[in-house]
C-alpha cells in the first residue's frame, strides 16, 4: 500500500508558491538570455524520444524545488511499488501491471508473466494466420476484414495504434466500432462481406452496454447472411476477463483471449486488447511497439529524478495546475497519423486523474487532473490556436514531432515541421506593442489607426510549451510515447495523492441510463420517476416515435 500524500501539506508546496509568483512576471525569453546552457540543459532523451522543456516558465531553482517535491512524495518508492506489482490501486486492492504486458523478463512476477506470454503466443498465431490468408470464414473464403467492437480502453488504444502505424499495415483491413449509435456499426458493415469478416469483441468486463449491443447486432448480421450458429466460431473472438459472460453470449472458451483485473482498461493496449492492431501491423511490428514501451519502463525505473522524462513532465503538469491555475493541457501532434492521440490521452489522463478525493478518501483542497484536449497540427492553427496565443487562459502545450515522414514527400513535410517550430516559438515570444506598432506602420497606416489596432496585434507570449520529438514515428517510438504518458499520469496522481487506477465516477451515469431506458421502453412499473426536465425530454422522445 502506498503511503498517503497531500500536496498542499508539503514543505515544498509553499516554496513552490513563492517561486511561481516570482516567475509569473518573468519572461521565458529572458530566462534563455540569462542562462546560455538552457537550450541544452532543459532537454532529456529516453527510449528514442527527445523532450525539450526549455520553453517553460521554469528556472533552475524552480526545477530543483519541483524535484524536491518529488523527493518528499517518495517518488522512487512509488515507482518501484507500481512496477513491482504492489496493490497501488488501493480502492480495488489490485496492482496495475501494464508494464508487465510489455516486459521481456518476469522480475519477481513469474506467474503473471507466464500468463502474459501465453496470451502473446495466442495473439501471434492470430496475427500470423490472418496476415498469411490462412483464416477462412464459413463459406471457405479468406478473412480480409477485422472489426474490433469495444469502447473506452477497449477501443481508443488499438484504434490509435492502428491509425498511427498505417505505413506498417499488412494485408488485413481493421475497422473499429465503438458508439452505441447504430450508425457506427451500420456505416462500417456497409463496406464489408460477412463471409470474409472477423469480429473481435473487446470488453474487459463483458458488461458494457454499447459493446454488447453492437456485438448482438453484428451476430444477427452474420446469421442473416446465411451463416449458421455453428459458423459463428469462425467469425467471433472475444478479449475479456469475464469468460463466463462471454460463453453465455455464445463464444467458445477457445475463442476467448484473456484480460486480467490487474490491468486497467485504459492501460490495456499492450495486452490481447491490442489484438486488432497486432493483426493490422503484423506481429513483428507489434513486438517492436511493446519493445519501445519496455525501454520507457526501464528508463522510468532507473533514471535519476532530474533525468526522468515521465517524472519531469508530471512535475510540469503539477507546476501549472497547482501554482499557475492552469485548468487544461493541450497536446498537438504534428503528424496526421497521430490525430487520435488526444482522444487516447483524454481517457488515460482524465479517467485516471479526474478525482476530487485523495486515495484515502478525503476531499482535496487543490486542483487535480486538468482537461486535456488537442488535435493534429496544422489544423488547429486555423481554429483554436487563436485562444492559445491571445486568450485569457493559460494552456500549456505539448507538441509531438516526428522529424521524418513515411510519405516520401519530404518537401511538404518540411512545411509541417516549420509550422510546428514556428508555433512553439510564437507561443513563447509573442509580439510586443512596439513590434505591433512597427508592423502597422510598415503597412502604411496612420497614427490614429495604429493606436486603434495595435492592442489587437499584441501577443503576450510566455505561453509554456514542450516539444517531444523523435527521429521517426515507428512502432517502437509510438510504444515509448504512450508509455511516457502513462507514467507521467502515474507520477501526477502520486503528487496529488489520488488513485489513478479506479473510475467510480462513470458508474452513476450508467445506472441512470438503465433507469431511463426502462422508461423509454414503456416500463413505468420499474422505471424511476425523474426530475421535471428529464421527464419532458423523455416525453419528447416518445412523441417523436409516433
Ligand atoms: O465506463 C468506463 C469504462 O469502464 C472504461 O474504464 C473502460 O475502458 C470502458 O468502460 C470499457 O470497458 P470494458 O472493456 O469492460 O467494456
Short mmCIF file of C-alpha atoms in Angstrom, two decimals, residues 224-508:
data_model
loop_
_atom_site.label_atom_id
_atom_site.label_comp_id
_atom_site.label_asym_id
_atom_site.label_seq_id
_atom_site.Cartn_x
_atom_site.Cartn_y
_atom_site.Cartn_z
CA UNK A 224 -28.82 -13.13 -41.60
CA UNK A 225 -26.15 -13.51 -44.25
CA UNK A 226 -26.54 -17.28 -44.27
CA UNK A 227 -24.05 -18.30 -41.57
CA UNK A 228 -25.30 -20.95 -39.14
CA UNK A 229 -24.93 -20.73 -35.34
CA UNK A 230 -22.07 -23.23 -35.60
CA UNK A 231 -20.31 -20.98 -38.14
CA UNK A 232 -20.09 -18.11 -35.64
CA UNK A 233 -16.95 -19.61 -34.10
CA UNK A 234 -15.13 -18.75 -37.34
CA UNK A 235 -16.23 -15.12 -37.14
CA UNK A 236 -16.16 -14.06 -33.48
CA UNK A 237 -13.37 -13.78 -30.92
CA UNK A 238 -13.54 -12.13 -27.51
CA UNK A 239 -10.97 -10.40 -25.34
CA UNK A 240 -12.24 -10.38 -21.79
CA UNK A 241 -11.62 -11.14 -18.14
CA UNK A 242 -15.24 -12.32 -17.84
CA UNK A 243 -15.12 -15.71 -19.54
CA UNK A 244 -18.45 -16.70 -18.05
CA UNK A 245 -20.32 -13.79 -19.70
CA UNK A 246 -18.52 -14.38 -22.99
CA UNK A 247 -19.53 -18.05 -23.07
CA UNK A 248 -23.09 -17.08 -22.13
CA UNK A 249 -23.01 -14.80 -25.17
CA UNK A 250 -22.25 -17.91 -27.20
CA UNK A 251 -18.48 -17.79 -27.58
CA UNK A 252 -16.45 -20.96 -27.04
CA UNK A 253 -13.72 -20.63 -24.39
CA UNK A 254 -11.04 -21.36 -27.03
CA UNK A 255 -12.22 -18.25 -28.91
CA UNK A 256 -11.60 -16.01 -25.89
CA UNK A 257 -8.29 -14.33 -25.08
CA UNK A 258 -7.65 -13.17 -21.55
CA UNK A 259 -7.59 -9.82 -19.78
CA UNK A 260 -6.79 -9.54 -16.10
CA UNK A 261 -8.12 -7.45 -13.25
CA UNK A 262 -4.56 -6.21 -12.64
CA UNK A 263 -4.64 -4.21 -15.89
CA UNK A 264 -6.87 -1.14 -16.25
CA UNK A 265 -8.85 -0.75 -19.48
CA UNK A 266 -7.11 2.49 -20.45
CA UNK A 267 -3.71 0.84 -19.89
CA UNK A 268 -4.51 -2.32 -21.83
CA UNK A 269 -3.44 -1.77 -25.45
CA UNK A 270 -0.34 -3.88 -24.72
CA UNK A 271 -2.46 -6.94 -23.84
CA UNK A 272 -4.77 -9.03 -26.05
CA UNK A 273 -6.88 -5.85 -26.20
CA UNK A 274 -4.26 -4.82 -28.77
CA UNK A 275 -5.01 -7.89 -30.95
CA UNK A 276 -6.74 -5.83 -33.66
CA UNK A 277 -3.69 -3.57 -34.04
CA UNK A 278 -1.33 -6.58 -33.87
CA UNK A 279 -3.32 -8.01 -36.80
CA UNK A 280 -3.19 -4.66 -38.64
CA UNK A 281 0.59 -4.21 -38.36
CA UNK A 282 1.70 -7.83 -38.05
CA UNK A 283 3.30 -9.50 -35.04
CA UNK A 284 6.87 -8.29 -35.61
CA UNK A 285 5.81 -4.65 -35.55
CA UNK A 286 3.55 -5.19 -32.56
CA UNK A 287 6.51 -6.66 -30.69
CA UNK A 288 8.56 -3.58 -31.61
CA UNK A 289 5.72 -1.46 -30.19
CA UNK A 290 5.92 -3.42 -26.92
CA UNK A 291 9.71 -3.10 -27.02
CA UNK A 292 9.56 0.71 -27.24
CA UNK A 293 7.28 0.82 -24.22
CA UNK A 294 9.56 -1.55 -22.30
CA UNK A 295 12.50 0.77 -22.97
CA UNK A 296 10.48 3.63 -21.50
CA UNK A 297 9.63 1.45 -18.46
CA UNK A 298 13.34 0.77 -17.96
CA UNK A 299 14.12 4.46 -18.20
CA UNK A 300 11.31 5.28 -15.75
CA UNK A 301 12.58 2.68 -13.28
CA UNK A 302 16.23 3.63 -13.41
CA UNK A 303 16.71 7.29 -14.40
CA UNK A 304 17.57 9.75 -11.66
CA UNK A 305 14.73 12.16 -10.87
CA UNK A 306 16.29 15.10 -12.71
CA UNK A 307 16.69 12.98 -15.86
CA UNK A 308 13.44 11.05 -15.61
CA UNK A 309 11.24 12.10 -18.54
CA UNK A 310 7.81 10.98 -17.26
CA UNK A 311 8.54 12.49 -13.85
CA UNK A 312 9.74 15.81 -15.31
CA UNK A 313 6.61 16.07 -17.46
CA UNK A 314 4.45 15.30 -14.47
CA UNK A 315 6.18 17.96 -12.36
CA UNK A 316 5.42 20.46 -15.12
CA UNK A 317 1.78 19.37 -15.08
CA UNK A 318 1.56 19.92 -11.33
CA UNK A 319 3.52 23.19 -11.63
CA UNK A 320 0.96 24.75 -13.96
CA UNK A 321 -2.13 23.11 -12.43
CA UNK A 322 -1.40 23.97 -8.82
CA UNK A 323 0.82 27.04 -8.94
CA UNK A 324 -0.41 28.91 -12.04
CA UNK A 325 -4.09 27.87 -12.04
CA UNK A 326 -3.96 26.22 -15.48
CA UNK A 327 -7.06 24.07 -15.85
CA UNK A 328 -6.14 22.45 -19.11
CA UNK A 329 -3.38 20.86 -21.10
CA UNK A 330 -3.10 20.80 -24.89
CA UNK A 331 -1.48 18.05 -26.99
CA UNK A 332 -0.69 18.91 -30.61
CA UNK A 333 0.78 16.07 -32.67
CA UNK A 334 2.36 17.45 -35.85
CA UNK A 335 1.74 14.17 -37.64
CA UNK A 336 -1.60 13.41 -39.20
CA UNK A 337 -1.42 9.75 -38.29
CA UNK A 338 -1.40 10.74 -34.60
CA UNK A 339 -4.66 12.66 -34.87
CA UNK A 340 -6.31 10.27 -32.41
CA UNK A 341 -3.62 10.78 -29.77
CA UNK A 342 -5.59 13.49 -27.90
CA UNK A 343 -8.63 11.16 -27.69
CA UNK A 344 -6.49 8.38 -26.25
CA UNK A 345 -4.78 10.74 -23.80
CA UNK A 346 -8.13 12.15 -22.70
CA UNK A 347 -9.20 8.79 -21.35
CA UNK A 348 -5.74 8.00 -20.00
CA UNK A 349 -5.34 11.24 -18.06
CA UNK A 350 -8.91 12.33 -17.32
CA UNK A 351 -10.31 8.93 -16.30
CA UNK A 352 -7.17 8.38 -14.22
CA UNK A 353 -6.71 11.77 -12.60
CA UNK A 354 -10.16 13.36 -12.71
CA UNK A 355 -10.58 12.75 -8.97
CA UNK A 356 -11.67 15.02 -6.12
CA UNK A 357 -10.77 12.88 -3.13
CA UNK A 358 -7.41 11.54 -2.04
CA UNK A 359 -6.54 7.86 -2.25
CA UNK A 360 -7.57 7.58 1.41
CA UNK A 361 -10.90 9.27 0.80
CA UNK A 362 -10.76 12.88 1.96
CA UNK A 363 -11.85 15.82 -0.15
CA UNK A 364 -8.86 17.67 -1.60
CA UNK A 365 -8.37 21.42 -1.31
CA UNK A 366 -6.34 21.71 -4.53
CA UNK A 367 -6.81 21.05 -8.24
CA UNK A 368 -6.05 17.64 -9.74
CA UNK A 369 -6.04 16.46 -13.37
CA UNK A 370 -6.53 19.20 -15.98
CA UNK A 371 -8.80 18.97 -19.02
CA UNK A 372 -6.75 17.54 -21.89
CA UNK A 373 -7.54 18.43 -25.49
CA UNK A 374 -5.87 18.99 -28.82
CA UNK A 375 -5.74 17.96 -32.46
CA UNK A 376 -3.25 17.26 -35.21
CA UNK A 377 -1.23 20.22 -36.46
CA UNK A 378 -1.63 22.24 -38.60
CA UNK A 379 -5.44 22.06 -38.41
CA UNK A 380 -5.71 23.77 -35.02
CA UNK A 381 -3.70 26.75 -36.27
CA UNK A 382 -6.73 27.76 -38.32
CA UNK A 383 -9.11 27.21 -35.46
CA UNK A 384 -8.31 27.23 -31.74
CA UNK A 385 -4.69 28.45 -31.74
CA UNK A 386 -6.10 31.99 -31.55
CA UNK A 387 -7.05 31.24 -27.94
CA UNK A 388 -3.65 29.71 -27.23
CA UNK A 389 -1.90 32.88 -28.43
CA UNK A 390 -4.20 35.63 -27.18
CA UNK A 391 -6.84 34.08 -24.91
CA UNK A 392 -7.03 34.76 -21.17
CA UNK A 393 -6.44 31.16 -20.10
CA UNK A 394 -3.09 29.54 -19.57
CA UNK A 395 -2.88 26.44 -21.79
CA UNK A 396 0.45 24.59 -21.54
CA UNK A 397 1.11 22.71 -24.78
CA UNK A 398 2.94 19.51 -25.75
CA UNK A 399 3.99 19.49 -29.40
CA UNK A 400 4.68 15.97 -30.69
CA UNK A 401 7.01 15.99 -33.67
CA UNK A 402 8.33 13.06 -35.73
CA UNK A 403 11.31 14.53 -37.64
CA UNK A 404 10.78 12.47 -40.81
CA UNK A 405 7.78 11.31 -42.80
CA UNK A 406 6.78 7.90 -44.14
CA UNK A 407 5.07 9.53 -47.11
CA UNK A 408 8.25 10.10 -49.12
CA UNK A 409 7.11 13.74 -49.55
CA UNK A 410 9.87 15.35 -47.53
CA UNK A 411 9.46 18.79 -49.14
CA UNK A 412 5.89 19.02 -47.92
CA UNK A 413 6.87 17.56 -44.56
CA UNK A 414 9.39 20.40 -44.18
CA UNK A 415 6.42 22.78 -44.19
CA UNK A 416 4.73 20.80 -41.42
CA UNK A 417 7.89 20.89 -39.28
CA UNK A 418 8.32 24.61 -39.91
CA UNK A 419 4.78 25.21 -38.70
CA UNK A 420 5.34 23.21 -35.53
CA UNK A 421 8.56 25.01 -34.62
CA UNK A 422 7.00 28.36 -35.51
CA UNK A 423 4.01 27.77 -33.23
CA UNK A 424 6.24 26.69 -30.36
CA UNK A 425 8.36 29.83 -30.74
CA UNK A 426 5.40 32.17 -31.31
CA UNK A 427 3.75 30.97 -28.10
CA UNK A 428 6.93 31.82 -26.22
CA UNK A 429 7.98 35.14 -27.77
CA UNK A 430 4.61 36.64 -28.61
CA UNK A 431 4.59 40.15 -30.14
CA UNK A 432 5.20 43.33 -28.12
CA UNK A 433 3.21 46.52 -28.54
CA UNK A 434 6.26 48.16 -30.07
CA UNK A 435 6.54 45.39 -32.67
CA UNK A 436 2.81 45.59 -33.34
CA UNK A 437 3.04 49.34 -33.96
CA UNK A 438 6.07 48.92 -36.23
CA UNK A 439 4.23 46.33 -38.29
CA UNK A 440 1.17 48.55 -38.70
CA UNK A 441 3.39 51.45 -39.66
CA UNK A 442 5.01 49.29 -42.31
CA UNK A 443 1.57 48.55 -43.69
CA UNK A 444 1.16 52.31 -44.21
CA UNK A 445 -1.42 53.02 -41.51
CA UNK A 446 -1.62 56.46 -39.90
CA UNK A 447 -1.07 57.09 -36.19
CA UNK A 448 -4.76 57.02 -35.26
CA UNK A 449 -5.27 53.68 -36.98
CA UNK A 450 -2.08 52.31 -35.43
CA UNK A 451 -3.21 53.28 -31.92
CA UNK A 452 -6.64 51.75 -32.54
CA UNK A 453 -5.34 48.43 -33.91
CA UNK A 454 -2.07 47.85 -32.03
CA UNK A 455 -3.65 46.25 -28.90
CA UNK A 456 -5.26 43.62 -31.13
CA UNK A 457 -1.91 42.67 -32.64
CA UNK A 458 -0.18 42.22 -29.31
CA UNK A 459 0.51 38.60 -28.27
CA UNK A 460 1.72 38.46 -24.68
CA UNK A 461 3.89 35.37 -25.32
CA UNK A 462 5.29 33.46 -22.34
CA UNK A 463 2.91 30.61 -23.17
CA UNK A 464 4.71 27.49 -21.97
CA UNK A 465 5.25 24.54 -24.25
CA UNK A 466 7.31 21.38 -24.68
CA UNK A 467 8.44 19.71 -27.89
CA UNK A 468 8.64 15.92 -27.85
CA UNK A 469 10.43 14.82 -31.00
CA UNK A 470 11.60 11.52 -32.43
CA UNK A 471 13.61 10.55 -35.50
CA UNK A 472 10.55 8.84 -36.99
CA UNK A 473 7.18 7.59 -35.87
CA UNK A 474 7.81 3.84 -35.69
CA UNK A 475 6.19 1.06 -33.67
CA UNK A 476 8.99 1.47 -31.09
CA UNK A 477 8.78 5.25 -30.71
CA UNK A 478 4.98 5.08 -30.57
CA UNK A 479 5.23 2.49 -27.77
CA UNK A 480 7.67 4.72 -25.90
CA UNK A 481 5.42 7.75 -26.34
CA UNK A 482 2.31 6.06 -24.94
CA UNK A 483 4.26 4.56 -22.02
CA UNK A 484 5.71 8.04 -21.35
CA UNK A 485 2.23 9.49 -20.90
CA UNK A 486 1.11 6.50 -18.79
CA UNK A 487 3.97 7.07 -16.36
CA UNK A 488 3.50 10.84 -16.37
CA UNK A 489 -0.12 10.19 -15.37
CA UNK A 490 1.01 7.91 -12.54
CA UNK A 491 3.53 10.44 -11.18
CA UNK A 492 0.98 13.27 -11.23
CA UNK A 493 -1.51 11.10 -9.36
CA UNK A 494 1.14 10.43 -6.71
CA UNK A 495 1.85 14.14 -6.34
CA UNK A 496 -1.88 14.85 -5.99
CA UNK A 497 -2.28 11.93 -3.58
CA UNK A 498 -5.01 10.25 -5.67
CA UNK A 499 -5.59 6.76 -7.05
CA UNK A 500 -5.27 6.89 -10.87
CA UNK A 501 -6.42 3.30 -11.40
CA UNK A 502 -10.12 3.38 -10.49
CA UNK A 503 -13.05 5.19 -12.17
CA UNK A 504 -16.02 5.20 -9.80
CA UNK A 505 -17.34 8.41 -11.36
CA UNK A 506 -18.52 6.71 -14.54
CA UNK A 507 -20.95 4.36 -12.78
CA UNK A 508 -23.77 6.74 -11.83
#
